[in-house]
Short mmCIF file of C-alpha atoms and ligand atoms in Angstrom, two decimals:
data_model
loop_
_atom_site.label_atom_id
_atom_site.label_comp_id
_atom_site.label_asym_id
_atom_site.label_seq_id
_atom_site.Cartn_x
_atom_site.Cartn_y
_atom_site.Cartn_z
CA MET A 61 0.00 0.00 0.00
CA ILE A 62 1.31 3.42 -0.94
CA ARG A 63 -0.17 6.08 1.35
CA ASP A 64 1.04 9.19 -0.45
CA GLU A 65 2.63 8.91 -3.90
CA LYS A 66 4.28 12.35 -3.65
CA ARG A 67 5.87 11.72 -0.26
CA LEU A 68 7.17 8.36 -1.42
CA ALA A 69 8.58 9.86 -4.62
CA ALA A 70 10.44 12.46 -2.53
CA LEU A 71 11.86 9.73 -0.28
CA LEU A 72 13.00 7.60 -3.23
CA ASP A 73 14.50 10.68 -4.83
CA SER A 74 16.54 11.42 -1.69
CA VAL A 75 17.77 7.81 -1.64
CA ARG A 76 18.81 8.05 -5.32
CA ARG A 77 20.68 11.31 -4.70
CA PHE A 78 22.49 9.84 -1.69
CA MET A 79 23.43 6.81 -3.77
CA ASN A 80 24.73 8.72 -6.76
CA GLU A 81 26.42 11.57 -4.91
CA VAL A 82 27.77 9.82 -1.81
CA ALA A 83 27.43 6.05 -1.68
CA ILE A 84 28.60 4.89 -5.12
CA PRO A 85 31.60 7.30 -5.27
CA ASN A 86 32.73 5.91 -1.88
CA GLU A 87 32.19 2.20 -2.56
CA GLU A 88 35.87 1.42 -3.09
CA ARG A 89 36.79 3.31 0.09
CA VAL A 90 34.22 1.32 2.10
CA GLU A 91 35.66 -1.91 0.73
CA ARG A 92 39.27 -0.84 1.37
CA GLU A 93 38.60 0.42 4.90
CA ASN A 94 36.09 -2.34 5.65
CA ALA A 95 33.85 0.29 7.27
CA ILE A 96 31.44 3.04 6.31
CA PRO A 97 33.07 6.41 7.10
CA ALA A 98 31.48 8.10 10.13
CA GLU A 99 30.45 11.17 8.15
CA ILE A 100 28.50 9.00 5.70
CA VAL A 101 26.72 7.21 8.55
CA ASP A 102 25.81 10.67 9.91
CA ARG A 103 24.44 11.62 6.49
CA MET A 104 22.32 8.46 6.48
CA ARG A 105 21.04 9.38 9.95
CA SER A 106 20.11 12.88 8.85
CA LEU A 107 18.26 11.49 5.83
CA GLY A 108 16.16 9.29 8.13
CA PHE A 109 17.41 5.96 6.71
CA PHE A 110 17.47 4.30 10.15
CA GLY A 111 13.78 4.83 10.84
CA TRP A 112 12.02 3.70 7.67
CA SER A 113 10.10 0.81 9.22
CA ILE A 114 9.61 2.27 12.69
CA PRO A 115 6.09 3.64 13.38
CA GLU A 116 5.70 7.42 13.17
CA GLU A 117 4.56 7.65 16.81
CA TYR A 118 8.06 6.44 17.79
CA GLY A 119 9.91 8.82 15.49
CA GLY A 120 10.20 6.69 12.35
CA ALA A 121 8.72 7.04 8.88
CA GLY A 122 6.23 4.20 9.45
CA LEU A 123 6.62 2.93 5.89
CA THR A 124 4.11 0.33 4.78
CA THR A 125 5.54 -2.98 3.55
CA GLU A 126 5.17 -1.91 -0.08
CA GLU A 127 6.83 1.47 0.55
CA LEU A 128 9.64 -0.19 2.50
CA CYS A 129 10.23 -2.70 -0.33
CA LEU A 130 10.43 0.11 -2.88
CA ALA A 131 12.89 2.05 -0.70
CA ASN A 132 14.95 -1.12 -0.18
CA MET A 133 15.12 -1.75 -3.92
CA GLU A 134 16.71 1.71 -4.30
CA ILE A 135 19.19 1.75 -1.41
CA SER A 136 20.45 -1.73 -2.29
CA GLN A 137 21.70 -0.55 -5.70
CA CYS A 138 24.88 0.68 -3.99
CA ALA A 139 27.37 -1.46 -2.06
CA VAL A 140 25.53 -3.80 0.28
CA ALA A 141 27.33 -2.43 3.35
CA TYR A 142 25.36 0.84 3.27
CA ARG A 143 21.97 -0.71 3.61
CA ALA A 144 23.33 -3.30 6.09
CA ARG A 145 24.49 -0.44 8.35
CA ALA A 146 20.95 0.91 8.71
CA GLY A 147 19.26 -2.37 7.85
CA THR A 148 19.21 -3.95 11.28
CA ASN A 149 17.42 -0.85 12.66
CA THR A 150 14.84 -1.04 9.86
CA GLY A 151 14.61 -4.82 10.10
CA ILE A 152 15.70 -7.57 12.48
CA GLY A 153 17.10 -5.21 15.12
CA SER A 154 13.79 -3.42 15.73
CA GLU A 155 10.99 -5.55 14.31
CA ALA A 156 10.53 -7.81 17.36
CA ILE A 157 10.14 -4.70 19.54
CA ILE A 158 7.64 -3.15 17.09
CA GLN A 159 5.54 -6.32 16.92
CA ASP A 160 5.91 -7.77 20.43
CA GLY A 161 7.52 -5.18 22.75
CA THR A 162 5.79 -3.64 25.74
CA GLU A 163 4.90 0.05 25.51
CA ALA A 164 7.81 0.85 27.85
CA GLN A 165 10.23 -1.10 25.62
CA LYS A 166 8.95 0.67 22.52
CA ARG A 167 9.35 4.09 24.16
CA ARG A 168 12.81 3.24 25.47
CA TYR A 169 14.32 1.91 22.24
CA LEU A 170 12.38 2.73 19.07
CA PRO A 171 12.94 6.52 18.97
CA ARG A 172 16.72 6.05 19.28
CA LEU A 173 16.75 3.20 16.75
CA ALA A 174 14.77 5.44 14.37
CA THR A 175 17.34 8.24 14.48
CA GLY A 176 20.26 5.82 14.32
CA GLU A 177 21.53 7.05 17.69
CA ILE A 178 21.71 3.38 18.69
CA THR A 179 22.20 0.31 16.50
CA GLY A 180 20.18 -2.84 17.02
CA CYS A 181 20.87 -6.46 16.08
CA LEU A 182 19.14 -9.82 16.30
CA ALA A 183 21.13 -12.61 17.94
CA VAL A 184 19.52 -15.99 17.37
CA THR A 185 21.99 -18.19 15.42
CA GLU A 186 24.45 -20.27 17.46
CA PRO A 187 27.32 -22.64 16.66
CA GLU A 188 24.92 -25.62 16.86
CA ALA A 189 21.67 -23.78 16.06
CA GLY A 190 21.46 -22.68 12.43
CA SER A 191 18.58 -23.83 10.25
CA ASP A 192 17.29 -25.82 13.22
CA LEU A 193 17.11 -22.81 15.46
CA LEU A 194 14.81 -24.32 18.01
CA GLY A 195 16.26 -27.82 18.26
CA GLY A 196 19.83 -26.57 18.58
CA LEU A 197 19.23 -23.56 20.84
CA ALA A 198 21.75 -23.83 23.71
CA THR A 199 21.72 -20.29 25.16
CA VAL A 200 19.90 -20.47 28.48
CA ALA A 201 18.37 -17.83 30.73
CA VAL A 202 17.81 -18.84 34.35
CA GLU A 203 15.49 -16.91 36.65
CA ASP A 204 17.22 -15.41 39.69
CA GLY A 205 15.03 -13.13 41.81
CA ASP A 206 14.21 -10.04 39.76
CA HIS A 207 16.68 -11.01 37.06
CA TYR A 208 17.51 -13.61 34.45
CA VAL A 209 21.07 -14.88 34.01
CA LEU A 210 22.05 -15.61 30.39
CA ASN A 211 24.77 -18.02 29.27
CA GLY A 212 25.57 -18.98 25.70
CA THR A 213 27.23 -18.02 22.41
CA LYS A 214 25.63 -16.50 19.33
CA ARG A 215 27.35 -16.67 15.94
CA TYR A 216 27.35 -14.65 12.69
CA ILE A 217 25.46 -11.69 14.16
CA THR A 218 25.20 -8.75 11.73
CA ASN A 219 26.24 -5.43 13.29
CA ALA A 220 27.09 -7.11 16.63
CA PRO A 221 30.52 -5.41 16.79
CA ILE A 222 28.86 -1.97 16.68
CA ALA A 223 25.48 -2.77 18.24
CA ASP A 224 24.10 -1.08 21.34
CA LEU A 225 21.04 -3.31 21.66
CA PHE A 226 20.84 -7.10 21.23
CA THR A 227 17.55 -8.94 20.70
CA VAL A 228 18.45 -12.39 22.01
CA LEU A 229 16.67 -15.74 21.86
CA ALA A 230 17.30 -18.01 24.87
CA ARG A 231 15.81 -21.12 26.42
CA THR A 232 14.07 -20.38 29.70
CA ASP A 233 12.59 -23.86 30.25
CA PRO A 234 15.24 -26.56 29.67
CA SER A 235 12.63 -29.33 29.96
CA ASN A 236 10.62 -27.84 27.08
CA ARG A 237 12.25 -28.21 23.63
CA GLY A 238 9.42 -26.36 21.89
CA GLY A 239 8.94 -22.67 21.19
CA SER A 240 7.10 -22.16 24.48
CA GLY A 241 10.32 -23.04 26.30
CA THR A 242 12.02 -19.96 24.84
CA THR A 243 12.06 -16.24 25.62
CA THR A 244 13.43 -13.21 23.80
CA PHE A 245 15.46 -10.66 25.77
CA LEU A 246 16.52 -7.10 25.01
CA VAL A 247 20.09 -6.79 26.24
CA GLU A 248 21.97 -3.50 26.21
CA ARG A 249 25.68 -3.11 25.40
CA GLY A 250 27.53 -2.52 28.65
CA THR A 251 25.59 -5.14 30.58
CA PRO A 252 28.25 -7.11 32.52
CA GLY A 253 28.70 -10.57 31.00
CA LEU A 254 27.86 -9.46 27.43
CA SER A 255 30.76 -9.21 24.99
CA THR A 256 31.32 -9.49 21.24
CA GLY A 257 34.08 -11.33 19.39
CA PRO A 258 36.37 -10.16 16.59
CA GLU A 259 34.74 -9.58 13.20
CA HIS A 260 34.24 -12.70 11.08
CA LYS A 261 36.46 -12.49 8.00
CA LYS A 262 33.85 -12.80 5.25
CA MET A 263 34.17 -13.50 1.51
CA GLY A 264 32.22 -10.31 0.72
CA GLN A 265 30.08 -7.49 2.10
CA GLU A 266 33.11 -5.58 3.36
CA GLY A 267 32.07 -2.77 5.68
CA SER A 268 29.24 -4.82 7.20
CA PRO A 269 30.61 -6.12 10.50
CA VAL A 270 29.50 -9.54 11.75
CA SER A 271 30.72 -11.36 14.85
CA GLU A 272 29.96 -13.75 17.69
CA VAL A 273 28.21 -12.56 20.85
CA TYR A 274 29.01 -14.07 24.25
CA PHE A 275 26.84 -14.22 27.33
CA ARG A 276 28.73 -15.26 30.45
CA ASP A 277 26.59 -15.00 33.59
CA CYS A 278 24.97 -11.97 32.01
CA ARG A 279 22.32 -10.64 34.44
CA VAL A 280 19.42 -8.74 32.95
CA PRO A 281 16.40 -7.34 34.80
CA LYS A 282 13.00 -8.92 34.16
CA SER A 283 12.05 -5.72 32.32
CA ALA A 284 14.39 -6.99 29.56
CA VAL A 285 11.96 -9.80 28.67
CA LEU A 286 10.47 -8.88 25.28
CA GLY A 287 6.75 -8.28 25.68
CA GLY A 288 7.00 -8.86 29.43
CA SER A 289 6.18 -12.56 29.41
CA THR A 290 8.30 -15.68 29.02
CA GLY A 291 7.61 -18.63 26.72
CA LYS A 292 6.97 -16.51 23.64
CA GLY A 293 10.49 -16.00 22.34
CA PHE A 294 10.52 -18.24 19.28
CA GLY A 295 7.14 -16.94 18.07
CA ALA A 296 8.35 -13.35 18.33
CA VAL A 297 11.55 -14.13 16.42
CA MET A 298 9.64 -15.93 13.67
CA ARG A 299 7.16 -13.04 13.32
CA SER A 300 10.01 -10.60 12.89
CA LEU A 301 11.81 -12.93 10.45
CA ASN A 302 8.64 -13.20 8.38
CA LYS A 303 8.73 -9.44 7.81
CA GLN A 304 12.48 -9.59 7.26
CA ARG A 305 12.13 -12.13 4.46
CA ILE A 306 10.24 -9.77 2.24
CA ASN A 307 12.67 -6.99 3.23
CA LEU A 308 15.57 -9.14 2.21
CA ALA A 309 13.93 -10.16 -1.06
CA SER A 310 13.69 -6.48 -2.01
CA LEU A 311 17.31 -6.00 -0.91
CA CYS A 312 18.33 -8.78 -3.32
CA THR A 313 16.61 -6.96 -6.17
CA GLY A 314 18.62 -3.71 -5.97
CA PRO A 315 22.00 -5.37 -6.56
CA ALA A 316 20.51 -7.25 -9.52
CA ILE A 317 19.21 -3.97 -11.02
CA ARG A 318 22.64 -2.36 -10.59
CA LEU A 319 24.40 -5.42 -12.06
CA LEU A 320 22.16 -5.38 -15.13
CA ASP A 321 22.93 -1.66 -15.60
CA GLU A 322 26.65 -2.48 -15.45
CA GLY A 323 26.13 -5.40 -17.86
CA LEU A 324 24.28 -3.17 -20.34
CA ARG A 325 26.95 -0.48 -20.16
CA HIS A 326 29.66 -3.05 -20.85
CA ALA A 327 27.67 -4.72 -23.63
CA ARG A 328 27.34 -1.34 -25.38
CA THR A 329 30.97 -0.28 -25.05
CA ARG A 330 33.12 -3.43 -25.17
CA LYS A 331 34.03 -4.32 -28.75
CA GLN A 332 35.16 -7.65 -30.15
CA SER A 333 35.47 -8.64 -33.83
CA GLY A 334 34.65 -5.02 -34.64
CA HIS A 335 31.26 -5.14 -32.91
CA ALA A 336 29.93 -4.11 -29.53
CA ILE A 337 29.45 -7.40 -27.66
CA GLY A 338 25.81 -6.38 -27.11
CA GLU A 339 25.27 -7.10 -30.82
CA PHE A 340 25.99 -10.80 -30.23
CA GLN A 341 22.78 -12.71 -29.68
CA LEU A 342 24.23 -14.98 -26.99
CA VAL A 343 25.11 -11.90 -24.95
CA GLN A 344 21.64 -10.48 -25.66
CA ALA A 345 20.13 -13.69 -24.26
CA MET A 346 21.97 -13.19 -20.96
CA LEU A 347 20.78 -9.57 -20.74
CA ALA A 348 17.20 -10.59 -21.49
CA ASP A 349 17.25 -13.36 -18.86
CA CYS A 350 18.48 -10.86 -16.26
CA LYS A 351 15.71 -8.40 -17.09
CA VAL A 352 12.97 -11.04 -17.03
CA GLU A 353 14.05 -12.43 -13.67
CA ILE A 354 14.47 -9.02 -12.03
CA SER A 355 10.99 -8.02 -13.20
CA ALA A 356 9.51 -11.30 -11.97
CA ALA A 357 11.11 -10.86 -8.53
CA ARG A 358 9.93 -7.24 -8.32
CA ALA A 359 6.38 -8.19 -9.24
CA LEU A 360 6.25 -11.07 -6.75
CA ILE A 361 7.68 -8.92 -3.94
CA LEU A 362 5.33 -5.98 -4.51
CA GLU A 363 2.28 -8.23 -4.80
CA THR A 364 3.26 -9.94 -1.53
CA ALA A 365 3.91 -6.57 0.12
CA ARG A 366 0.41 -5.38 -0.84
CA LYS A 367 -1.08 -8.61 0.54
CA ARG A 368 0.81 -8.10 3.80
CA ASP A 369 -0.37 -4.50 4.00
CA ARG A 370 -3.96 -5.75 3.59
CA GLY A 371 -3.39 -7.96 6.65
CA GLU A 372 -3.44 -11.25 4.73
CA ASP A 373 -1.33 -14.25 5.77
CA VAL A 374 1.85 -14.14 3.66
CA THR A 375 3.89 -16.82 5.43
CA MET A 376 4.34 -18.91 2.28
CA ASP A 377 4.57 -15.87 0.00
CA VAL A 378 7.51 -14.34 1.89
CA SER A 379 9.38 -17.64 1.59
CA MET A 380 8.72 -17.58 -2.17
CA CYS A 381 9.98 -13.98 -2.36
CA LYS A 382 13.14 -14.64 -0.36
CA TYR A 383 13.91 -17.89 -2.17
CA TYR A 384 13.30 -16.56 -5.68
CA ALA A 385 14.92 -13.13 -5.25
CA SER A 386 18.08 -14.43 -3.58
CA GLU A 387 18.58 -17.15 -6.20
CA MET A 388 17.76 -14.63 -8.94
CA ALA A 389 20.43 -12.22 -7.65
CA GLY A 390 22.98 -15.04 -7.78
CA ARG A 391 22.07 -15.91 -11.37
CA VAL A 392 22.14 -12.26 -12.47
CA ALA A 393 25.55 -11.72 -10.83
CA ASP A 394 26.90 -14.82 -12.54
CA ARG A 395 25.63 -13.74 -15.98
CA VAL A 396 27.02 -10.22 -15.61
CA VAL A 397 30.45 -11.59 -14.65
CA GLN A 398 30.18 -13.67 -17.86
CA ILE A 399 29.29 -10.58 -19.90
CA PHE A 400 32.30 -8.79 -18.44
CA GLY A 401 34.62 -11.66 -19.41
CA GLY A 402 38.01 -11.49 -17.65
CA ALA A 403 37.16 -8.06 -16.27
CA GLY A 404 34.35 -9.67 -14.30
CA TYR A 405 36.86 -11.77 -12.43
CA CYS A 406 39.52 -9.11 -11.79
CA GLU A 407 38.71 -6.79 -8.92
CA ASP A 408 41.02 -4.05 -10.21
CA ILE A 409 39.34 -3.93 -13.63
CA GLY A 410 35.76 -5.08 -13.16
CA GLY A 411 34.69 -2.33 -10.72
CA SER A 412 31.63 -3.25 -8.70
CA VAL A 413 30.83 -6.44 -10.65
CA PRO A 414 33.22 -8.89 -8.92
CA ARG A 415 32.33 -7.32 -5.57
CA PHE A 416 28.57 -7.74 -6.07
CA TYR A 417 29.19 -11.33 -7.24
CA ARG A 418 30.75 -12.08 -3.83
CA ASP A 419 28.27 -9.95 -1.88
CA VAL A 420 25.07 -11.51 -3.20
CA ARG A 421 26.23 -15.03 -2.33
CA LEU A 422 25.22 -14.42 1.28
CA PHE A 423 21.59 -13.79 0.37
CA ARG A 424 20.94 -17.50 -0.28
CA LEU A 425 22.33 -18.41 3.14
CA TYR A 426 20.90 -16.13 5.81
CA GLU A 427 17.33 -15.36 6.90
CA GLY A 428 16.66 -19.03 6.08
CA THR A 429 18.68 -20.89 3.46
CA SER A 430 17.16 -21.60 0.05
CA GLN A 431 16.57 -25.19 1.12
CA ILE A 432 14.65 -24.13 4.22
CA HIS A 433 12.43 -21.88 2.10
CA GLN A 434 11.85 -24.67 -0.43
CA LEU A 435 10.71 -26.82 2.49
CA ASN A 436 8.48 -24.03 3.88
CA ILE A 437 6.82 -23.57 0.49
CA ALA A 438 6.32 -27.28 -0.13
CA LYS A 439 4.94 -27.90 3.37
CA ALA A 440 2.48 -25.01 3.02
CA LEU A 441 1.38 -26.37 -0.37
CA LEU A 442 0.91 -29.87 1.00
CA ARG A 443 -1.15 -28.45 3.86
CA GLY A 444 -3.34 -26.91 1.19
CA GLY A 445 -2.03 -23.33 1.64
C1 LIG Y 109 27.34 -12.90 7.13
C2 LIG Y 109 26.22 -13.52 7.93
C3 LIG Y 109 25.36 -12.70 8.65
C4 LIG Y 109 24.37 -13.27 9.45
N1 LIG Y 109 23.59 -12.46 10.25
C5 LIG Y 109 22.81 -13.03 11.21
C6 LIG Y 109 22.16 -12.22 12.20
O1 LIG Y 109 22.21 -10.98 12.17
N2 LIG Y 109 21.47 -12.84 13.20
C7 LIG Y 109 21.38 -14.20 13.28
O2 LIG Y 109 20.79 -14.69 14.23
N3 LIG Y 109 21.96 -14.99 12.32
C8 LIG Y 109 22.67 -14.44 11.31
N4 LIG Y 109 23.29 -15.24 10.38
C9 LIG Y 109 23.13 -16.68 10.46
C10 LIG Y 109 22.35 -17.28 9.30
O3 LIG Y 109 20.99 -16.98 9.43
C11 LIG Y 109 22.65 -18.81 9.30
O4 LIG Y 109 23.98 -18.94 8.82
C12 LIG Y 109 21.66 -19.59 8.47
O5 LIG Y 109 20.43 -19.64 9.11
C13 LIG Y 109 22.12 -21.02 8.19
O6 LIG Y 109 22.52 -21.67 9.36
P1 LIG Y 109 23.94 -22.42 9.39
O7 LIG Y 109 24.97 -21.48 8.90
O8 LIG Y 109 24.13 -23.01 10.74
O9 LIG Y 109 23.81 -23.58 8.31
P2 LIG Y 109 23.17 -25.04 8.52
O10 LIG Y 109 21.84 -24.93 9.17
O11 LIG Y 109 24.19 -25.90 9.18
O12 LIG Y 109 22.96 -25.51 7.03
C14 LIG Y 109 23.99 -26.08 6.23
C15 LIG Y 109 23.36 -26.64 4.96
O13 LIG Y 109 22.41 -27.68 5.29
C16 LIG Y 109 21.14 -27.37 4.73
N5 LIG Y 109 20.10 -27.80 5.66
C17 LIG Y 109 20.03 -27.61 7.00
N6 LIG Y 109 18.92 -28.15 7.50
C18 LIG Y 109 18.26 -28.69 6.45
C19 LIG Y 109 17.03 -29.39 6.30
N7 LIG Y 109 16.22 -29.63 7.33
N8 LIG Y 109 16.68 -29.81 5.06
C20 LIG Y 109 17.44 -29.54 3.98
N9 LIG Y 109 18.62 -28.89 4.05
C21 LIG Y 109 19.01 -28.46 5.28
C22 LIG Y 109 21.14 -25.84 4.60
O14 LIG Y 109 20.20 -25.42 3.61
C23 LIG Y 109 22.58 -25.59 4.17
O15 LIG Y 109 22.72 -25.83 2.79
C24 LIG Y 109 24.22 -14.68 9.50
C25 LIG Y 109 25.07 -15.49 8.74
C26 LIG Y 109 26.07 -14.93 7.97
C27 LIG Y 109 26.97 -15.84 7.19
#
């Protein structure tokens, strides 16, 4: 649902200007320094990028799902690190609070997440709890008077090295292996017993820090229980991941749009046998396949976003979006490397193309692997969904 076409157009225009004037010219610097320069993060804060999904009453823009998807498709046309910097605040680092937090938790955290004053993250994955989040969950929280004491290790947590607020899934009832044995906690940086590890050395997405998070006898007050009641942790995490899956699908689409632009530019300018390579029909086929798949992903995502905005159940649809868009981005990146020839493989010649090729690989792995989404879709179909 688009509430106000003019306001949305102004927002998308500001994103495009930021991308063209600031983000794209600094992509190589971000990669080299493995960080987004502080002044650029400040610019993103002043443009309101951290508050897109946060309700207006808590200082955000309160974008609908469709509006958020459209904004995501723009911001993700520059290096992935930019949107990842703000992306936990407009996604997994705030969504559980928006959907399941108490009023006091919303008032305490959402306004500062919206301005980007603090950075949020979601810490659910563990060394032994990946796709089987629930079965493998080993982080425990034990009641102790007015507090809970957390022990455990989280792995691969986006923005953990710079986060101020951790949304953490833990088991509060060791005898209960189901979702009702789990609770989500909001843990602030600086709480004794909470620490983060060194950054994982990733194959791409430079400038987007990811690390482990350690809880060692970490005492949090009962007011840190998300929503104020125990036994609801897994449900809250899954609700926020459901929203995140459509977010991520739109964030897979931007890189594919940018890659196709790069592919077209190269196809027009690179000459072989006296012809621009874009005149060769086999190259044309690759360009056409990219365009068709990007358009199909965009259509599926926006249709699902509208359904979600109408309040319909989109559990299977968001899996379709995430699965299709992430695989699509991989195929587009692969074709554009092919169109670039050797330049697509050489970082010093191919510009953003080799970098995007590495960056988009992650999309098929996190927020549910492709296999997990295939299973979700098939199970929903078999149930008659
Ligand atoms: C850079 C990065 C950032 C991340 N950010 C976050 C974050 O912010 N917060 C967070 O909590 N997590 C985060 N993750 C974790 C991510 O969500 C997990 O890596 C992902 O869920 C997969 O879990 P796993 O790595 O343990 O793989 P596994 O679950 O071990 O899967 C390995 C392989 O087995 C397949 N597989 C597993 N189970 C099944 C099954 N039942 N049927 C068929 N195939 C199966 C998988 O599809 C995959 O191919 C991040 C990961 C990375 C790499």
